[in-house]
C-alpha cells in the first residue's frame, strides 16, 4: 500500500481481502479480567469483533471522527492526516487488532477549568484510536440500548437533557417534591476497571472485544512529557467513554428501579425524587452502600444532600410547584454563567469586529434560550435584555472612539447638535455612558434588532409560540 494513494469511499477504504474468513469456527482462549484476578477463559467466538471491523462500520467511524475534528493525541497526528495514514496502514491496523496485538496509545491529558476553580481532566486519544473506539461504540451501543433504563438520558441516541427535565417536572406534579441530589465523586476518574469488565462480560461474549476495551482502559495518560499508568477510570475525551460510563451506571439504575424509586440520571448527574424528606433521607442512607461497596464508586458526601425541589440545581435548572403542577426555573448560577459569557463576548479585549461579535452573540443567545426554553423566564429575559442592550451600546460607543465620530453618528441617529456635543465630550467610563438617556434614545431596541442582533426575550417567545 505504501507509495500510492487510494481513494477512500464508504465501500472500500478498509475492505478486507475476499479470501479472509468472516469468522473462526473454533473457540479461542482470551485473557479475561474478573474482579479478583486475571484468568484464562475459553469463549466461543460470536463474531462481534468482525462486526466492529467490518468495512461499513469502520467507514462510518472514520467519517464521524473526521467530521468531529478535534485536536490530535500524543502522536501529534491531526484529523486531516488521518485519511492518508489509514490508506497506508489499513492492513497492519486490522491485522494487529484481530491478532490481539494492537496496543492503543496513551491519551493526552488536557485540563479544562471548571466554574468552582477546579479542573476537569480530559484524555484525548490519538485520531486512529478515536476511529477504533468509535467503531466499537457503534456496534455496542445498539446492544446496550436494549438494556438501558428509560430513566437515563445522557449520551444516548434520541435522548437529551430536556427530556430528563420534563420527566422531573412530571414527578413533581405527582407529588415527589424532595430530592436526593447525588454527587458521584470524580466518577469518570474512579471507575474500577475490574468491575467494569465484569459488567461488560455479562453481555459481551467475544473475549477479543473485552480485551480490546481493557487495553483502552489501561493505555495510560501523558501529561506534558510524563507517562502515568491508569489503574482506575475511564478517560473523558474518547468516543467510547460515555458508553462505558452508562454501562457502569446502568447497574445503579437497575438497583434504583428494583427498589421502586423515581429517579432521573443524565450521565453521572443523578437525582432521586421522593414524597417526603424522611423518605428521601432513608433512600440516601440505603443507596450509598450499594454505590460504594458493590460498584466501588465514591459518593461525595459533602455535596450529596436531601433538599426540597426549589433548593436543587439539576442540569442548570431548579424546580417549584404552582397550583399543584411541577414548574421549572433557570438556576441563578446558570444566569450568572450566561451573563459572564455575554460579558466576554462584548469585551473590547477580544479585538473582534462588529460582524464577528454579532454572529457569536446571536449564536450563543439562541443556543442558551433553546436549552432553557422549558423554564418560566419571560420576566427574567426582559430584565436580562435591558442589561444586554446596555452592553451592546457600550460596545458601539467604544467603536466610535473619536469625538467627531460620536458626533456624526449621534446626529445620524436623530440626536440634536447640543445633546450630541454634550454626550460626545463627556469623559465618563463606557459603562456609565451606555446607560445615559441620550444614548438609549439614539441606539434603541428596534435599531439594534434592525442591525441584526438577537435578544433573549425574542428567542424565548419564538420557542414558546
Coordinates of C-alpha atoms in Angstrom, one line a residue:
X1 CA 0.0 0.0 0.0
X2 CA 2.9 2.4 0.6
X3 CA 3.9 4.8 -2.0
X4 CA 0.5 5.1 -3.7
X5 CA -2.8 6.8 -2.9
X6 CA -6.1 5.0 -2.8
X7 CA -9.4 6.8 -3.0
X8 CA -11.4 6.3 0.3
X9 CA -15.0 5.5 -0.2
X10 CA -17.7 4.2 2.1
X11 CA -17.4 0.8 0.4
X12 CA -13.7 0.2 0.0
X13 CA -11.3 2.1 2.3
X14 CA -11.0 -0.7 4.9
X15 CA -12.2 -3.6 2.8
X16 CA -10.8 -7.0 3.8
X17 CA -9.3 -9.5 1.4
X18 CA -12.1 -11.7 -0.1
X19 CA -10.1 -14.8 0.9
X20 CA -10.1 -13.9 4.5
X21 CA -12.7 -15.9 6.5
X22 CA -15.5 -14.0 8.1
X23 CA -15.3 -15.8 11.4
X24 CA -13.4 -18.6 13.2
X25 CA -15.1 -21.9 13.7
X26 CA -13.3 -22.9 16.8
X27 CA -13.4 -21.4 20.3
X28 CA -10.3 -19.4 21.3
X29 CA -8.7 -18.6 24.6
X30 CA -8.5 -15.0 25.7
X31 CA -7.3 -13.2 28.7
X32 CA -10.3 -12.0 30.7
X33 CA -10.4 -9.9 33.8
X34 CA -12.6 -10.7 36.8
X35 CA -12.9 -8.8 40.0
X36 CA -10.3 -10.8 41.7
X37 CA -7.6 -11.7 39.2
X38 CA -6.6 -12.4 35.7
X39 CA -7.8 -15.8 34.4
X40 CA -7.7 -17.6 31.1
X41 CA -11.3 -18.1 29.9
X42 CA -12.3 -20.1 26.8
X43 CA -15.1 -18.4 24.9
X44 CA -16.9 -19.3 21.7
X45 CA -16.3 -16.7 19.0
X46 CA -19.6 -14.9 18.2
X47 CA -18.3 -12.6 15.5
X48 CA -18.6 -9.3 17.5
X49 CA -15.1 -8.2 16.6
X50 CA -15.9 -8.9 12.9
X51 CA -18.9 -6.6 13.2
X52 CA -16.7 -3.9 14.7
X53 CA -14.0 -4.3 11.9
X54 CA -16.5 -4.6 9.0
X55 CA -15.8 -2.1 6.2
X56 CA -19.2 -0.4 6.5
X57 CA -18.8 0.1 10.3
X58 CA -15.2 1.4 10.0
X59 CA -16.1 3.8 7.3
X60 CA -18.9 5.2 9.4
X61 CA -16.5 5.5 12.3
X62 CA -13.9 7.3 10.1
X63 CA -16.5 9.8 8.9
X64 CA -17.7 10.5 12.4
X65 CA -14.1 11.2 13.7
X66 CA -13.3 13.3 10.6
X67 CA -16.5 15.4 11.0
X68 CA -16.0 15.9 14.7
X69 CA -12.4 17.2 14.1
X70 CA -10.8 17.9 17.4
X71 CA -7.1 18.1 18.4
X72 CA -4.6 15.2 17.9
X73 CA -3.3 12.9 20.6
X74 CA 0.2 12.1 21.8
X75 CA 1.4 11.1 18.4
X76 CA 0.6 14.6 17.1
X77 CA -1.3 13.2 14.1
X78 CA -4.3 15.5 13.3
X79 CA -7.6 14.6 11.8
X80 CA -6.5 16.0 8.4
X81 CA -3.7 13.4 8.3
X82 CA -6.0 10.5 9.1
X83 CA -7.1 9.6 5.6
X84 CA -3.5 9.1 4.2
X85 CA -2.4 7.2 7.4
X86 CA -5.3 4.8 7.1
X87 CA -4.7 4.2 3.4
X88 CA -1.1 3.4 4.1
X89 CA -1.6 1.3 7.3
X90 CA -5.0 -0.2 6.9
X91 CA -4.0 -3.9 6.7
X92 CA -1.5 -3.7 9.5
X93 CA -4.0 -2.0 11.8
X94 CA -6.7 -4.6 11.1
X95 CA -4.3 -7.5 11.5
X96 CA -3.0 -6.3 14.8
X97 CA -6.5 -5.8 16.2
X98 CA -7.6 -9.3 15.0
X99 CA -4.4 -10.9 16.4
X100 CA -4.8 -9.2 19.8
X101 CA -1.5 -7.4 19.3
X102 CA -2.9 -3.9 18.9
X103 CA -1.7 -1.5 21.6
X104 CA -3.6 1.8 21.9
X105 CA -1.5 4.9 22.6
X106 CA -1.8 6.6 25.9
X107 CA -4.2 9.6 26.0
X108 CA -3.0 13.2 26.1
X109 CA -4.0 14.9 29.3
X110 CA -5.9 18.2 28.9
X111 CA -7.2 20.2 31.9
X112 CA -10.4 22.2 31.4
X113 CA -11.1 24.9 34.1
X114 CA -14.4 24.5 36.0
X115 CA -16.6 27.1 37.5
X116 CA -15.6 26.2 41.0
X117 CA -11.9 26.8 40.3
X118 CA -11.1 23.2 39.9
X119 CA -10.2 21.4 36.7
X120 CA -11.8 18.7 34.7
X121 CA -9.4 16.2 33.4
X122 CA -9.8 15.1 29.8
X123 CA -7.9 12.4 28.0
X124 CA -7.5 12.9 24.2
X125 CA -6.9 9.7 22.3
X126 CA -5.0 9.7 19.0
X127 CA -7.1 10.1 15.9
X128 CA -6.5 6.4 15.0
X129 CA -7.6 5.3 18.4
X130 CA -10.7 7.5 18.1
X131 CA -11.7 5.7 14.9
X132 CA -11.3 2.3 16.6
X133 CA -13.2 3.5 19.7
X134 CA -15.9 4.9 17.5
X135 CA -16.2 1.6 15.7
X136 CA -16.6 -0.3 19.0
X137 CA -19.2 2.2 20.2
X138 CA -21.3 1.9 17.0
X139 CA -21.6 -1.8 17.5
X140 CA -22.1 -2.0 21.2
X141 CA -24.4 1.0 21.6
X142 CA -27.5 -0.7 19.9
X143 CA -26.9 -3.8 22.0
X144 CA -26.9 -1.9 25.3
X145 CA -29.7 0.4 24.2
X146 CA -32.0 -2.6 24.5
X147 CA -30.9 -2.9 28.2
X148 CA -30.6 0.7 29.4
X149 CA -33.2 2.2 31.7
X150 CA -35.8 4.7 30.5
X151 CA -34.7 6.8 33.4
X152 CA -31.3 7.6 31.9
X153 CA -30.9 10.3 29.3
X154 CA -27.3 11.3 28.9
X155 CA -25.2 10.4 25.8
X156 CA -27.9 8.1 24.4
X157 CA -29.4 8.3 20.8
X158 CA -32.7 10.1 20.7
X159 CA -32.4 11.2 24.4
X160 CA -31.4 14.6 25.8
X161 CA -31.4 16.8 28.9
X162 CA -34.7 18.5 28.1
X163 CA -36.4 15.1 28.2
X164 CA -34.9 14.4 31.6
X165 CA -36.1 17.8 32.9
X166 CA -39.6 17.1 31.6
X167 CA -39.7 13.9 33.5
X168 CA -38.6 15.7 36.6
X169 CA -41.5 18.1 36.1
X170 CA -43.9 15.1 35.8
X171 CA -42.6 13.6 39.0
X172 CA -43.0 16.9 40.9
X173 CA -46.6 17.2 39.6
X174 CA -47.2 13.7 41.0
X175 CA -46.1 14.9 44.5
X176 CA -42.4 13.9 44.5
X177 CA -41.1 17.1 46.0
X178 CA -38.0 16.1 47.9
X179 CA -34.8 15.2 46.1
X180 CA -31.7 13.2 46.8
X181 CA -29.1 15.2 44.9
X182 CA -26.4 12.6 44.4
X183 CA -22.8 13.6 43.6
X184 CA -20.5 10.8 42.5
X185 CA -17.0 11.9 43.3
X186 CA -14.9 12.2 40.1
X187 CA -16.9 9.4 38.6
X188 CA -15.1 9.0 35.3
X189 CA -11.7 9.1 37.0
X190 CA -12.6 6.5 39.6
X191 CA -14.3 3.7 37.7
X192 CA -13.0 0.3 38.8
X193 CA -11.6 -1.5 35.7
X194 CA -12.2 -5.0 37.0
X195 CA -15.8 -4.2 38.0
X196 CA -16.5 -2.6 34.6
X197 CA -15.0 -5.6 32.7
X198 CA -17.1 -7.9 34.9
X199 CA -20.2 -6.0 33.9
X200 CA -19.2 -5.9 30.2
X201 CA -18.6 -9.6 30.2
X202 CA -22.2 -10.4 31.1
X203 CA -23.3 -9.1 27.7
X204 CA -20.2 -9.3 25.5
X205 CA -19.2 -12.9 25.0
X206 CA -16.4 -12.1 22.5
X207 CA -13.3 -12.1 24.6
X208 CA -11.3 -10.3 22.0
X209 CA -13.6 -7.3 22.3
X210 CA -13.4 -7.3 26.1
X211 CA -9.6 -7.5 25.8
X212 CA -9.5 -4.5 23.4
X213 CA -11.7 -2.4 25.6
X214 CA -9.5 -3.3 28.6
X215 CA -6.4 -2.2 26.7
X216 CA -8.0 1.2 26.2
X217 CA -8.8 1.5 29.9
X218 CA -5.1 0.7 30.8
X219 CA -3.5 2.6 28.0
X220 CA -2.2 5.3 30.4
X221 CA -2.0 9.0 30.1
X222 CA 0.7 11.5 29.1
X223 CA 0.9 14.9 30.9
X224 CA 3.5 17.1 29.3
X225 CA 6.2 14.5 28.7
X226 CA 5.4 12.3 31.7
X227 CA 3.6 9.0 31.3
X228 CA 1.3 7.7 34.0
X229 CA -0.4 4.3 34.2
X230 CA -4.2 4.3 34.6
X231 CA -5.3 1.8 37.2
X232 CA -8.7 3.4 37.6
X233 CA -11.1 5.5 35.5
X234 CA -12.5 5.9 32.0
X235 CA -10.7 8.9 30.4
X236 CA -13.2 11.5 29.3
X237 CA -12.5 12.6 25.7
X238 CA -12.8 9.5 23.7
X239 CA -15.9 8.2 21.8
X240 CA -16.1 5.1 24.0
X241 CA -16.1 6.8 27.4
X242 CA -19.8 7.9 27.5
X243 CA -21.0 4.5 26.6
X244 CA -18.8 2.8 29.2
X245 CA -19.9 5.3 31.8
X246 CA -23.6 4.5 31.1
X247 CA -22.9 0.7 31.2
X248 CA -21.4 1.1 34.6
X249 CA -24.1 3.3 36.0
X250 CA -26.8 1.1 34.5
X251 CA -26.1 -1.2 37.5
X252 CA -27.2 1.7 39.7
X253 CA -30.2 2.3 37.5
X254 CA -31.3 -1.3 37.9
X255 CA -30.9 -1.2 41.7
X256 CA -32.9 2.0 42.0
X257 CA -35.6 0.6 39.8
X258 CA -35.8 -2.7 41.8
X259 CA -36.4 -0.5 44.9
X260 CA -39.2 1.3 43.2
X261 CA -37.6 4.8 43.2
X262 CA -38.5 7.7 40.9
X263 CA -35.1 8.8 39.5
X264 CA -33.6 10.7 36.6
X265 CA -30.0 10.2 35.5
X266 CA -28.0 12.2 32.9
X267 CA -24.6 10.6 32.7
X268 CA -23.2 10.9 36.2
X269 CA -25.8 13.5 37.3
X270 CA -28.4 11.7 39.4
X271 CA -31.5 12.8 41.2
X272 CA -33.9 10.6 43.1
X273 CA -37.3 12.1 43.9
X274 CA -39.4 11.2 47.0
X275 CA -42.6 12.4 48.5
X276 CA -41.2 13.3 51.9
X277 CA -38.0 14.4 53.4
X278 CA -37.8 11.4 55.7
X279 CA -38.2 9.1 52.7
X280 CA -35.5 10.9 50.8
X281 CA -33.1 10.7 53.7
X282 CA -33.8 6.9 54.1
X283 CA -33.2 6.5 50.3
X284 CA -29.9 8.2 50.5
X285 CA -28.8 6.2 53.6
X286 CA -29.7 2.9 51.9
X287 CA -28.3 3.5 48.4
X288 CA -24.8 4.7 49.5
X289 CA -23.6 1.2 50.5
X290 CA -24.6 -0.2 47.1
X291 CA -22.7 2.5 45.2
X292 CA -19.6 2.3 47.3
X293 CA -19.4 -1.5 48.2
X294 CA -20.9 -3.0 45.1
X295 CA -19.8 -0.6 42.3
X296 CA -16.6 0.6 44.1
X297 CA -17.5 4.2 43.3
X298 CA -17.3 7.1 45.8
X299 CA -20.2 9.3 46.9
X300 CA -19.1 12.9 47.6
X301 CA -21.0 13.2 50.9
X302 CA -20.1 16.9 51.2
X303 CA -22.1 17.7 48.0
X304 CA -24.7 14.9 48.2
X305 CA -27.8 16.1 50.1
X306 CA -31.5 15.9 50.6
X307 CA -33.4 19.1 49.7
X308 CA -36.8 20.5 48.8
X309 CA -37.0 20.8 45.0
X310 CA -36.6 24.6 44.9
X311 CA -33.2 24.2 46.5
X312 CA -31.9 21.8 43.9
X313 CA -29.7 22.6 40.8
X314 CA -30.1 19.9 38.2
X315 CA -28.8 20.3 34.6
X316 CA -28.8 24.0 35.1
X317 CA -32.4 24.3 36.2
X318 CA -34.3 24.4 39.5
X319 CA -37.9 23.5 40.3
X320 CA -41.0 24.6 42.0
X321 CA -44.7 23.8 42.3
X322 CA -47.5 26.1 41.3
X323 CA -51.2 25.2 41.6
X324 CA -50.1 21.6 42.0
X325 CA -48.1 21.5 38.9
X326 CA -44.3 21.0 38.6
X327 CA -42.6 24.0 37.1
X328 CA -39.0 24.9 36.1
X329 CA -36.8 27.9 36.5
X330 CA -33.3 28.8 35.4
X331 CA -31.0 28.3 38.3
X332 CA -29.3 31.5 39.5
X333 CA -25.8 30.0 38.8
X334 CA -26.9 29.4 35.2
X335 CA -27.9 33.1 34.9
X336 CA -24.5 34.2 36.2
X337 CA -22.7 31.9 33.7
X338 CA -24.8 33.3 30.9
X339 CA -24.0 36.9 31.8
X340 CA -20.3 36.1 32.2
X341 CA -20.3 34.7 28.7
X342 CA -22.1 37.8 27.3
X343 CA -19.6 40.0 29.1
X344 CA -16.7 38.0 27.5
X345 CA -18.3 38.3 24.0
X346 CA -18.8 42.0 24.4
X347 CA -15.4 42.7 25.9
X348 CA -13.2 45.1 23.9
X349 CA -10.2 42.9 24.8
X350 CA -11.1 40.3 22.2
X351 CA -10.5 42.7 19.3
X352 CA -13.5 41.5 17.4
X353 CA -15.2 43.5 14.7
X354 CA -19.0 44.1 14.8
X355 CA -19.9 41.3 12.4
X356 CA -18.0 38.6 14.2
X357 CA -19.2 39.8 17.6
X358 CA -22.8 39.9 16.4
X359 CA -22.6 36.4 15.0
X360 CA -21.1 35.0 18.2
X361 CA -23.6 36.7 20.4
X362 CA -26.6 35.6 18.3
X363 CA -25.4 32.0 18.2
X364 CA -24.8 31.9 22.0
X365 CA -28.2 33.5 22.8
X366 CA -30.2 31.2 20.5
X367 CA -28.4 28.1 21.9
X368 CA -28.8 29.3 25.5
X369 CA -32.5 30.1 25.1
X370 CA -33.1 26.8 23.3
X371 CA -31.7 24.9 26.2
X372 CA -33.6 26.8 28.9
X373 CA -36.9 27.1 27.0
X374 CA -38.7 24.8 29.5
X375 CA -38.2 27.4 32.2
X376 CA -40.7 30.1 33.2
X377 CA -38.5 33.0 32.4
X378 CA -40.3 35.7 30.4
X379 CA -39.8 38.4 33.1
X380 CA -36.2 37.2 33.6
X381 CA -35.5 37.6 29.8
X382 CA -36.9 41.1 29.8
X383 CA -34.6 42.1 32.7
X384 CA -31.5 40.5 31.2
X385 CA -32.3 42.1 27.8
X386 CA -32.1 45.5 29.4
X387 CA -28.7 44.7 30.7
X388 CA -27.7 43.1 27.4
X389 CA -28.7 46.1 25.3
X390 CA -26.7 48.3 27.6
X391 CA -23.7 46.1 26.9
X392 CA -24.3 46.5 23.2
X393 CA -24.5 50.3 23.4
X394 CA -21.2 50.2 25.3
X395 CA -19.6 48.2 22.5
X396 CA -20.9 50.6 19.9
X397 CA -19.7 53.7 21.9
X398 CA -16.3 52.2 22.2
X399 CA -16.2 51.6 18.5
X400 CA -17.0 55.2 17.7
X401 CA -13.8 56.3 19.7
X402 CA -13.2 59.9 18.5
X403 CA -15.4 62.8 19.4
X404 CA -16.1 63.6 15.7
X405 CA -17.2 60.0 15.1
X406 CA -19.5 60.2 18.0
X407 CA -20.9 63.5 16.9
X408 CA -21.5 62.3 13.4
X409 CA -23.2 59.0 14.4
X410 CA -25.4 60.6 17.1
X411 CA -26.6 63.2 14.6
X412 CA -27.4 60.5 12.1
X413 CA -29.5 58.8 14.8
X414 CA -31.6 61.9 15.3
X415 CA -29.9 63.4 18.4
X416 CA -29.8 67.2 18.4
X417 CA -26.4 69.0 18.0
X418 CA -26.4 70.3 21.5
X419 CA -27.1 66.9 23.1
X420 CA -24.8 65.1 20.7
X421 CA -21.9 67.5 21.6
X422 CA -22.6 67.2 25.3
X423 CA -22.5 63.4 25.2
X424 CA -19.6 63.1 22.9
X425 CA -17.5 65.3 25.1
X426 CA -18.2 63.5 28.4
X427 CA -15.2 61.8 30.0
X428 CA -17.1 59.1 31.8
X429 CA -16.5 55.4 31.6
X430 CA -18.0 53.4 28.8
X431 CA -20.4 51.6 31.0
X432 CA -21.8 54.8 32.6
X433 CA -22.3 56.4 29.2
X434 CA -24.1 53.4 27.9
X435 CA -26.8 54.0 30.5
X436 CA -27.4 57.6 29.6
X437 CA -30.9 58.6 28.3
X438 CA -29.4 60.2 25.2
X439 CA -27.6 57.0 24.1
X440 CA -30.7 55.0 24.8
X441 CA -32.7 57.2 22.5
X442 CA -30.1 57.1 19.8
X443 CA -29.5 53.3 20.0
X444 CA -32.9 51.8 20.6
X445 CA -34.0 48.2 20.8
X446 CA -35.6 48.5 17.4
X447 CA -32.4 49.8 15.8
X448 CA -30.4 47.1 17.4
X449 CA -32.9 44.5 16.1
X450 CA -32.7 46.0 12.6
X451 CA -29.0 45.8 12.8
X452 CA -29.3 42.0 13.2
X453 CA -28.9 41.5 17.0
X454 CA -31.0 38.7 18.6
X455 CA -32.5 39.3 22.0
X456 CA -33.2 36.7 24.7
X457 CA -36.9 37.5 25.0
X458 CA -37.5 37.4 21.2
X459 CA -35.8 34.0 21.1
X460 CA -37.8 32.7 24.1
X461 CA -41.1 33.9 22.7
X462 CA -40.2 32.3 19.4
X463 CA -39.6 28.9 21.0
X464 CA -42.8 29.1 23.1
X465 CA -45.3 30.1 20.4

